[in-house]
XYZ file of N, CA and C in Angstrom:
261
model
N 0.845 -1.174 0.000
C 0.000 0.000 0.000
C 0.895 1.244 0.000
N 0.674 2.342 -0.503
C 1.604 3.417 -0.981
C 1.251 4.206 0.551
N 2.059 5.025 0.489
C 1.702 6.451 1.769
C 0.577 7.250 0.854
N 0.113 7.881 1.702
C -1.057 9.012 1.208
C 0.083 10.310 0.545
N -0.704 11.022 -0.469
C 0.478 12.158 -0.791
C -0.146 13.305 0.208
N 1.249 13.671 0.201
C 1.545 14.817 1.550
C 1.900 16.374 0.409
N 0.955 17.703 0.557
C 1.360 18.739 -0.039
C 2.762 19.047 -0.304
N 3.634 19.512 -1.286
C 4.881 19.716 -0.906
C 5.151 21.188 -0.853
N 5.293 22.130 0.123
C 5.401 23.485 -0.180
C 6.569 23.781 -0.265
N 6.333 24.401 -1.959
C 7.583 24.959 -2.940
C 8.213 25.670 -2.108
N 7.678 26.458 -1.139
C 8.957 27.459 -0.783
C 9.728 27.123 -0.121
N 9.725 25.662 0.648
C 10.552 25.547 1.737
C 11.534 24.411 0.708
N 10.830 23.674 -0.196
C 11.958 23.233 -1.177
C 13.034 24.059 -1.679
N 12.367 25.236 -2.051
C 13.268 26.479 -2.756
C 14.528 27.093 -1.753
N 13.863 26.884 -0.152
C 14.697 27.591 0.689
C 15.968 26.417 0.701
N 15.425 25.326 0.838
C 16.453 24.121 0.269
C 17.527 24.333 -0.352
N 16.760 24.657 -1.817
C 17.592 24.684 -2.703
C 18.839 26.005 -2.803
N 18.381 27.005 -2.010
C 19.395 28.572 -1.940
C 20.051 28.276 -1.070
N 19.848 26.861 0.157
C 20.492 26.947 0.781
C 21.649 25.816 0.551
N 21.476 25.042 -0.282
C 22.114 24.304 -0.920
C 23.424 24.646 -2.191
N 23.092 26.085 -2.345
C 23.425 26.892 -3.378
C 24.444 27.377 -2.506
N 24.209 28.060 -1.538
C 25.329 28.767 -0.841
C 26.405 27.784 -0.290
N 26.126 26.622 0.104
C 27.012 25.442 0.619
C 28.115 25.637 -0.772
N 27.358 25.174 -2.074
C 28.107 24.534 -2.960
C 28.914 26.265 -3.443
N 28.704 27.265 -3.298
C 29.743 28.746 -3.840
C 30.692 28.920 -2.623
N 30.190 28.287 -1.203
C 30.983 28.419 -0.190
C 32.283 27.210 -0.300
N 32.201 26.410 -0.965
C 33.246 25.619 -1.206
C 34.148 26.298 -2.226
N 33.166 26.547 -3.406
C 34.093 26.731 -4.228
C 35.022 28.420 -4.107
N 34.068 28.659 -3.175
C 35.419 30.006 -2.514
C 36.569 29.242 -1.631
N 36.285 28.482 -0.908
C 37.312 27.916 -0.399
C 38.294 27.397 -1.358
N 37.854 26.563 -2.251
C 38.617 25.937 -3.320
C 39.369 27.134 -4.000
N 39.171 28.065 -4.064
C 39.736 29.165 -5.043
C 40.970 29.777 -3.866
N 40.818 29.503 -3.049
C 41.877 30.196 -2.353
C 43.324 29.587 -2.158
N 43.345 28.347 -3.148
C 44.337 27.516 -3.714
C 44.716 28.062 -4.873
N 45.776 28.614 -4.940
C 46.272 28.771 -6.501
C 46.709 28.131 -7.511
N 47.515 27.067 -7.057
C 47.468 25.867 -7.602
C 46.354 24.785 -7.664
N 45.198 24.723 -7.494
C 44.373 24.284 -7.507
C 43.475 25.254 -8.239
N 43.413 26.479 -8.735
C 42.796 27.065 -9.437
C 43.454 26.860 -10.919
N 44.473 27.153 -10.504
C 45.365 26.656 -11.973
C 44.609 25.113 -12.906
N 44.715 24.355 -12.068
C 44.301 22.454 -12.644
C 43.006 22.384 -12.554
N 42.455 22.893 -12.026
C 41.262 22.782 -11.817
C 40.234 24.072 -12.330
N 40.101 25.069 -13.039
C 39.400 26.071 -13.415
C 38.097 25.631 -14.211
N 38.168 24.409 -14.685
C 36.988 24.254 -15.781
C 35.994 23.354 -14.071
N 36.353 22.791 -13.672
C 35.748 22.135 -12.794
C 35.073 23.377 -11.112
N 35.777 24.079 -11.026
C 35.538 25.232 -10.568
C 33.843 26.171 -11.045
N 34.613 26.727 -12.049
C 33.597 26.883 -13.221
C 32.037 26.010 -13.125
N 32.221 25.427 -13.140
C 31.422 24.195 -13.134
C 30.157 24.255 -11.641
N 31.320 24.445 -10.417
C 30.532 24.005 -8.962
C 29.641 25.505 -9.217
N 30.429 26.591 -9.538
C 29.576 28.011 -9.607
C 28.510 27.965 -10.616
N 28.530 27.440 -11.700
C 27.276 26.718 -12.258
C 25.869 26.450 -11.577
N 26.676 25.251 -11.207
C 25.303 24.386 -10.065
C 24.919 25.271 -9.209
N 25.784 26.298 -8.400
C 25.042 27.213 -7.643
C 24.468 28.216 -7.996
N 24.600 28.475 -9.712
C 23.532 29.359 -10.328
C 22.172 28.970 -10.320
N 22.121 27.707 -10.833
C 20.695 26.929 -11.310
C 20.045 26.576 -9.899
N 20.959 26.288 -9.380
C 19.992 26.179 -7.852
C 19.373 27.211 -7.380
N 20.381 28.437 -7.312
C 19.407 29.657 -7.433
C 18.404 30.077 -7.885
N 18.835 29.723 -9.177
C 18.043 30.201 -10.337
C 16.549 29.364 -10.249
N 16.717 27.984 -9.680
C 15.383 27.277 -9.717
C 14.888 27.337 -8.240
N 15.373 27.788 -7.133
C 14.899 28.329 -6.016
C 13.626 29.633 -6.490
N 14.312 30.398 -7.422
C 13.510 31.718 -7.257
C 12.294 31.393 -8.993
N 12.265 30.540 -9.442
C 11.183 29.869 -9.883
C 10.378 28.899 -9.207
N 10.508 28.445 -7.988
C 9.421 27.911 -7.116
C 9.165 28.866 -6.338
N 9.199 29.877 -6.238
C 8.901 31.304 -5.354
C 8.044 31.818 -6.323
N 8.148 32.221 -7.654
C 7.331 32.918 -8.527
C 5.922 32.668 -8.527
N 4.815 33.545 -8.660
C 3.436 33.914 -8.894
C 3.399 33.351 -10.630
N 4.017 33.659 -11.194
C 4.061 33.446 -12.221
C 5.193 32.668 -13.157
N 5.156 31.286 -13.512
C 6.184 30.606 -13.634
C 6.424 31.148 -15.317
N 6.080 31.217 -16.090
C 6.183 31.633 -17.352
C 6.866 32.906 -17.697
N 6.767 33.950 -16.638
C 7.656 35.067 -16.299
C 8.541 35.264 -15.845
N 8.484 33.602 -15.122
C 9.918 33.807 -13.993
C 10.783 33.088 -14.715
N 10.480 32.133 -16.207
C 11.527 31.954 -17.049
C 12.028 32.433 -17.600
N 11.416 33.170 -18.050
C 11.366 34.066 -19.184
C 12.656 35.182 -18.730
N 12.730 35.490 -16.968
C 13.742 36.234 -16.750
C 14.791 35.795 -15.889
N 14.958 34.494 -16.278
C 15.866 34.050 -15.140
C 17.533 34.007 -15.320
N 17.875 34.659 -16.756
C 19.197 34.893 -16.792
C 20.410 34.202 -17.243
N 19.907 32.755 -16.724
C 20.513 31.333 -17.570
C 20.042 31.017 -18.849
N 20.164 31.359 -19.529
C 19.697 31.269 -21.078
C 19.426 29.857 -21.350
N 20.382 28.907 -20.636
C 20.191 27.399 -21.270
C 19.034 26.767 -20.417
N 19.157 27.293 -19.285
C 18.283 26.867 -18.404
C 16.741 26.771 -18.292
N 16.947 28.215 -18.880
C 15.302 28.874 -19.313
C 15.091 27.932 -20.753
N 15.906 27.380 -21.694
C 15.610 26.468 -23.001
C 15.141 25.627 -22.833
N 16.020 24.819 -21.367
C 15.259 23.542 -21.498
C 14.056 23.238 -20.604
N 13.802 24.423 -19.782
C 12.519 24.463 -19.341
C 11.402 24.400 -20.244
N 11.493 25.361 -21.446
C 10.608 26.106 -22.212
C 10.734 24.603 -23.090
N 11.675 23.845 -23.091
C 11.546 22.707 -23.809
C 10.420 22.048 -23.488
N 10.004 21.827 -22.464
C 8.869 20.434 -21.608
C 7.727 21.248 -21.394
N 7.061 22.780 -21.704
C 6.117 23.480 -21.438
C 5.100 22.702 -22.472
């Protein structure tokens, strides 16, 4: 027998997710304070500040009144594509 479904409120997912966002830019500030490790590592760097865009970026689209607006300005160009992909 399954569990009953339980509401999920977006905002506290979203708070999740910004707060998940700041973990992953708080590393990669740490990580940057290696110079030699910025050196070998820059594309992978690159990369963690990424993930803490889109996490952002999809934090403050489960906050929006309006999801079609809040793609439309969310700044990640690829992000907003492949959303607008599955609409």
């Amino acid at each position: 027998m399954s569990a009953p479904m339980v509401p999920i409120d977006l905002a506290r997912v979203a708070e999740v997710l910004d707060m998940l966002g700041e973990e992953v830019e708080a590393l990669g500030r740490q990580l940057c304070t290696d110079p030699a490790l910025v050196a070998t590592f820059m594309n992978e760097l690159q990369a963690i500040d990424r993930i803490a865009q889109h996490q952002h970026a999809l934090a403050s689209l489960l906050r929006a009144d309006c999801m079609t607006s809040a793609v439309n300005s969310l700044g990640l160009e690829e992000l907003a594509q492949r959303l607008r992909a599955h609409c």
